[in-house]
C-alpha positions as a Python dict, from the first residue, in 0.01 Angstrom:
ca = {
    (1, 'M'): (0, 0, 0),
    (2, 'G'): (162, -249, -237),
    (3, 'G'): (278, -147, -583),
    (4, 'L'): (-7, -317, -770),
    (5, 'R'): (-275, -167, -553),
    (6, 'R'): (-123, 181, -579),
    (7, 'E'): (-106, 156, -958),
    (8, 'E'): (-470, 46, -973),
    (9, 'A'): (-580, 325, -740),
    (10, 'L'): (-408, 591, -948),
    (11, 'M'): (-583, 455, -1259),
    (12, 'A'): (-921, 502, -1092),
    (13, 'A'): (-1111, 803, -967),
    (14, 'F'): (-1390, 816, -712),
    (15, 'Y'): (-1692, 1038, -672),
    (16, 'L'): (-1757, 1220, -346),
    (17, 'T'): (-2090, 1258, -167),
    (18, 'R'): (-2063, 1639, -181),
    (19, 'T'): (-1843, 1927, -288),
    (20, 'G'): (-1556, 2036, -66),
    (21, 'A'): (-1218, 2203, -39),
    (22, 'P'): (-866, 2089, 59),
    (23, 'G'): (-868, 1988, 425),
    (24, 'D'): (-1228, 1860, 422),
    (25, 'E'): (-1302, 1499, 516),
    (26, 'I'): (-1578, 1355, 299),
    (27, 'P'): (-1724, 1002, 273),
    (28, 'L'): (-1746, 823, -59),
    (29, 'P'): (-2092, 708, -176),
    (30, 'K'): (-2176, 348, -86),
    (31, 'E'): (-2101, 200, -429),
    (32, 'E'): (-1777, 397, -459),
    (33, 'A'): (-1670, 284, -110),
    (34, 'Q'): (-1736, -79, -197),
    (35, 'H'): (-1524, -50, -511),
    (36, 'A'): (-1241, 119, -320),
    (37, 'L'): (-1239, -125, -28),
    (38, 'K'): (-1346, -458, -177),
    (39, 'V'): (-1213, -438, -533),
    (40, 'L'): (-902, -222, -499),
    (41, 'R'): (-857, -311, -132),
    (42, 'L'): (-756, 39, -35),
    (43, 'G'): (-682, 130, 325),
    (44, 'E'): (-593, 425, 544),
    (45, 'G'): (-310, 632, 398),
    (46, 'D'): (-376, 534, 37),
    (47, 'E'): (-402, 820, -212),
    (48, 'I'): (-677, 852, -471),
    (49, 'D'): (-822, 1108, -710),
    (50, 'A'): (-1163, 1241, -609),
    (51, 'L'): (-1434, 1408, -820),
    (52, 'D'): (-1721, 1610, -675),
    (53, 'G'): (-1950, 1589, -980),
    (54, 'A'): (-1973, 1968, -995),
    (55, 'G'): (-1641, 2045, -1164),
    (56, 'G'): (-1403, 1994, -872),
    (57, 'R'): (-1108, 1754, -897),
    (58, 'F'): (-889, 1668, -600),
    (59, 'R'): (-604, 1457, -478),
    (60, 'A'): (-718, 1283, -159),
    (61, 'V'): (-602, 1034, 105),
    (62, 'V'): (-810, 766, 275),
    (63, 'V'): (-844, 849, 646),
    (64, 'S'): (-1103, 589, 747),
    (65, 'A'): (-1181, 252, 589),
    (66, 'H'): (-1397, 18, 793),
    (67, 'G'): (-1751, -114, 819),
    (68, 'G'): (-1802, -73, 445),
    (69, 'E'): (-1747, 303, 471),
    (70, 'C'): (-1460, 500, 324),
    (71, 'V'): (-1379, 858, 425),
    (72, 'V'): (-1116, 1062, 244),
    (73, 'R'): (-940, 1390, 319),
    (74, 'L'): (-898, 1627, 27),
    (75, 'T'): (-532, 1725, 14),
    (76, 'E'): (-508, 1945, -297),
    (77, 'S'): (-717, 2080, -580),
    (78, 'L'): (-634, 1959, -930),
    (79, 'P'): (-664, 2176, -1242),
    (80, 'S'): (-999, 2178, -1420),
    (81, 'N'): (-1011, 1970, -1736),
    (82, 'E'): (-1333, 2123, -1870),
    (83, 'P'): (-1304, 2264, -2224),
    (84, 'P'): (-1306, 2637, -2305),
    (85, 'V'): (-1603, 2586, -2539),
    (86, 'R'): (-1949, 2462, -2438),
    (87, 'L'): (-2056, 2205, -2698),
    (88, 'T'): (-2412, 2073, -2715),
    (89, 'L'): (-2490, 1780, -2945),
    (90, 'Y'): (-2842, 1764, -3086),
    (91, 'Q'): (-2863, 1403, -3200),
    (92, 'G'): (-3148, 1277, -3417),
    (93, 'L'): (-3277, 972, -3229),
    (94, 'P'): (-3087, 663, -3348),
    (95, 'K'): (-3117, 309, -3219),
    (96, 'A'): (-3055, 273, -2844),
    (97, 'D'): (-2710, 114, -2860),
    (98, 'K'): (-2585, 384, -3096),
    (99, 'L'): (-2708, 662, -2869),
    (100, 'E'): (-2536, 502, -2571),
    (101, 'F'): (-2210, 491, -2769),
    (102, 'I'): (-2251, 856, -2869),
    (103, 'V'): (-2315, 967, -2509),
    (104, 'Q'): (-2011, 780, -2383),
    (105, 'K'): (-1776, 925, -2645),
    (106, 'L'): (-1915, 1279, -2629),
    (107, 'T'): (-1862, 1272, -2253),
    (108, 'E'): (-1498, 1177, -2304),
    (109, 'L'): (-1456, 1452, -2563),
    (110, 'G'): (-1586, 1715, -2321),
    (111, 'A'): (-1938, 1790, -2449),
    (112, 'A'): (-2152, 1997, -2213),
    (113, 'A'): (-2483, 1839, -2315),
    (114, 'V'): (-2635, 1569, -2536),
    (115, 'V'): (-2992, 1630, -2651),
    (116, 'P'): (-3176, 1345, -2831),
    (117, 'V'): (-3411, 1486, -3094),
    (118, 'K'): (-3721, 1336, -3253),
    (119, 'M'): (-3654, 1397, -3622),
    (120, 'E'): (-3867, 1301, -3920),
    (121, 'R'): (-3652, 1002, -4014),
    (122, 'S'): (-3587, 875, -3662),
    (123, 'V'): (-3675, 505, -3653),
    (124, 'V'): (-3705, 504, -3273),
    (125, 'R'): (-4025, 649, -3128),
    (126, 'T'): (-4062, 726, -2758),
    (127, 'D'): (-4333, 858, -2528),
    (128, 'A'): (-4268, 1072, -2219),
    (129, 'K'): (-4230, 771, -1988),
    (130, 'D'): (-3990, 589, -2220),
    (131, 'G'): (-3800, 911, -2278),
    (132, 'E'): (-3740, 965, -1907),
    (133, 'K'): (-3626, 603, -1858),
    (134, 'R'): (-3385, 642, -2147),
    (135, 'R'): (-3257, 972, -2008),
    (136, 'E'): (-3184, 808, -1672),
    (137, 'R'): (-2990, 526, -1837),
    (138, 'L'): (-2795, 764, -2059),
    (139, 'S'): (-2717, 985, -1759),
    (140, 'K'): (-2571, 684, -1580),
    (141, 'I'): (-2357, 604, -1886),
    (142, 'A'): (-2237, 966, -1897),
    (143, 'H'): (-2160, 958, -1524),
    (144, 'E'): (-1948, 642, -1560),
    (145, 'A'): (-1772, 777, -1871),
    (146, 'A'): (-1688, 1100, -1687),
    (147, 'K'): (-1541, 901, -1401),
    (148, 'Q'): (-1337, 682, -1638),
    (149, 'C'): (-1181, 985, -1807),
    (150, 'R'): (-1142, 1173, -1476),
    (151, 'R'): (-1382, 1442, -1575),
    (152, 'A'): (-1542, 1609, -1273),
    (153, 'L'): (-1852, 1728, -1456),
    (154, 'A'): (-2072, 1485, -1652),
    (155, 'P'): (-2268, 1637, -1941),
    (156, 'E'): (-2636, 1717, -1920),
    (157, 'I'): (-2846, 1444, -2079),
    (158, 'A'): (-3184, 1574, -2188),
    (159, 'A'): (-3503, 1378, -2240),
    (160, 'P'): (-3587, 1351, -2613),
    (161, 'L'): (-3713, 1681, -2755),
    (162, 'T'): (-3954, 1747, -3038),
    (163, 'W'): (-3827, 1931, -3341),
    (164, 'K'): (-4008, 2250, -3234),
    (165, 'Q'): (-3856, 2233, -2886),
    (166, 'T'): (-3513, 2177, -3036),
    (167, 'L'): (-3528, 2483, -3262),
    (168, 'S'): (-3631, 2694, -2962),
    (169, 'R'): (-3345, 2567, -2746),
    (170, 'M'): (-3088, 2638, -3017),
    (171, 'A'): (-3137, 3012, -2972),
    (172, 'E'): (-2895, 2999, -2677),
    (173, 'H'): (-2588, 2922, -2893),
    (174, 'D'): (-2329, 3152, -3048),
    (175, 'L'): (-2293, 2914, -3341),
    (176, 'I'): (-2489, 2616, -3478),
    (177, 'L'): (-2314, 2366, -3704),
    (178, 'V'): (-2491, 2096, -3904),
    (179, 'P'): (-2281, 1813, -4048),
    (180, 'W'): (-2479, 1720, -4361),
    (181, 'E'): (-2402, 1482, -4642),
    (182, 'D'): (-2523, 1730, -4909),
    (183, 'A'): (-2307, 2018, -4784),
    (184, 'R'): (-2031, 2085, -5033),
    (185, 'E'): (-1841, 2403, -4959),
    (186, 'N'): (-1839, 2497, -4590),
    (187, 'T'): (-1604, 2294, -4369),
    (188, 'L'): (-1560, 2297, -3992),
    (189, 'K'): (-1226, 2469, -4046),
    (190, 'Q'): (-1393, 2747, -4243),
    (191, 'A'): (-1665, 2780, -3978),
    (192, 'F'): (-1395, 2824, -3714),
    (193, 'A'): (-1214, 3087, -3921),
    (194, 'A'): (-1538, 3287, -3939),
    (195, 'A'): (-1624, 3256, -3567),
    (196, 'P'): (-1316, 3168, -3359),
    (197, 'E'): (-1461, 3352, -3059),
    (198, 'A'): (-1770, 3127, -3031),
    (199, 'R'): (-1797, 2973, -2684),
    (200, 'S'): (-2139, 2805, -2704),
    (201, 'I'): (-2174, 2576, -3004),
    (202, 'G'): (-2467, 2360, -3108),
    (203, 'L'): (-2385, 2058, -3323),
    (204, 'V'): (-2680, 1900, -3506),
    (205, 'V'): (-2648, 1543, -3637),
    (206, 'G'): (-2927, 1349, -3807),
    (207, 'P'): (-3046, 995, -3731),
    (208, 'E'): (-2958, 691, -3942),
    (209, 'G'): (-3170, 814, -4233),
    (210, 'G'): (-3032, 1167, -4220),
    (211, 'M'): (-3224, 1493, -4204),
    (212, 'T'): (-3497, 1598, -4443),
    (213, 'A'): (-3474, 1901, -4672),
    (214, 'E'): (-3741, 2069, -4458),
    (215, 'E'): (-3536, 2019, -4140),
    (216, 'I'): (-3225, 2161, -4306),
    (217, 'A'): (-3427, 2459, -4429),
    (218, 'A'): (-3561, 2524, -4077),
    (219, 'L'): (-3207, 2513, -3938),
    (220, 'K'): (-3082, 2757, -4200),
    (221, 'E'): (-3367, 2996, -4107),
    (222, 'I'): (-3230, 3025, -3751),
    (223, 'G'): (-2876, 3081, -3875),
    (224, 'A'): (-2736, 2728, -3860),
    (225, 'Q'): (-2450, 2643, -4095),
    (226, 'P'): (-2445, 2311, -4284),
    (227, 'V'): (-2088, 2176, -4300),
    (228, 'T'): (-1925, 1892, -4485),
    (229, 'L'): (-1731, 1616, -4307),
    (230, 'G'): (-1564, 1500, -4626),
    (231, 'R'): (-1639, 1301, -4938),
    (232, 'R'): (-1767, 990, -4765),
    (233, 'I'): (-2105, 929, -4603),
    (234, 'L'): (-2062, 868, -4230),
    (235, 'R'): (-2288, 671, -4000),
    (236, 'A'): (-2481, 881, -3748),
    (237, 'E'): (-2262, 775, -3457),
    (238, 'T'): (-1941, 829, -3656),
    (239, 'A'): (-2053, 1174, -3767),
    (240, 'A'): (-2137, 1278, -3411),
    (241, 'V'): (-1803, 1170, -3268),
    (242, 'A'): (-1592, 1295, -3561),
    (243, 'A'): (-1763, 1633, -3574),
    (244, 'A'): (-1736, 1679, -3197),
    (245, 'A'): (-1366, 1588, -3196),
    (246, 'V'): (-1283, 1827, -3480),
    (247, 'T'): (-1490, 2105, -3324),
    (248, 'M'): (-1313, 2063, -2991),
    (249, 'A'): (-975, 2065, -3166),
    (250, 'L'): (-1050, 2380, -3366),
    (251, 'W'): (-1193, 2577, -3073),
    (252, 'G'): (-899, 2495, -2850),
    (253, 'D'): (-958, 2188, -2634),
    (254, 'L'): (-774, 1901, -2805),
}
């Protein structure tokens, strides 16, 4: 393979049709095969990185490339790049383009799940059908973002939940943090100092209009901790990404 093609191949990763182990020969999905053969013009003997979508990362070599199909042999397992902490973002429903941005960036940062939430001040309103269509689109965005950053496990993307459903789901976490513009004293650093052992963290961010006093009160009742992100008011999408990045850094991933 020529130098340019090898450089391009090593910048890209490809999903497999199933999980496997070193020594297995596995075909790439149709769309992945087309990208490998027609765009990158890979051929037999070329090396790639392969992701199984279930947490496995591999170095692989193309062993068959013809008829629009591409089969690779897994040659070695690569170290996991999943974080030591499981972070779930509960995002008050913002406008569609902002939620897509949030999903993409939270995938890159290593979030385990993104859960859109119907909050009181959410401008966007969805029914069950619209919610499922949005979930499918966001899942595709997460899948592509995981591939771009060579993450073998894309985050769970939930259909939009009601506020009651959200409070019930939050019971699974060791720690729930709520970036809130009216928080004054507690910082993410202080929250970490008090619970460095937390391994399942819920992060709750409001929509464009923020959360109501009643929503904050309900979160406090289940043990959630409001935290400040500084002296400036951040947009919903900025708050989600900034809080996730700092949380990941404090609990040992970045």
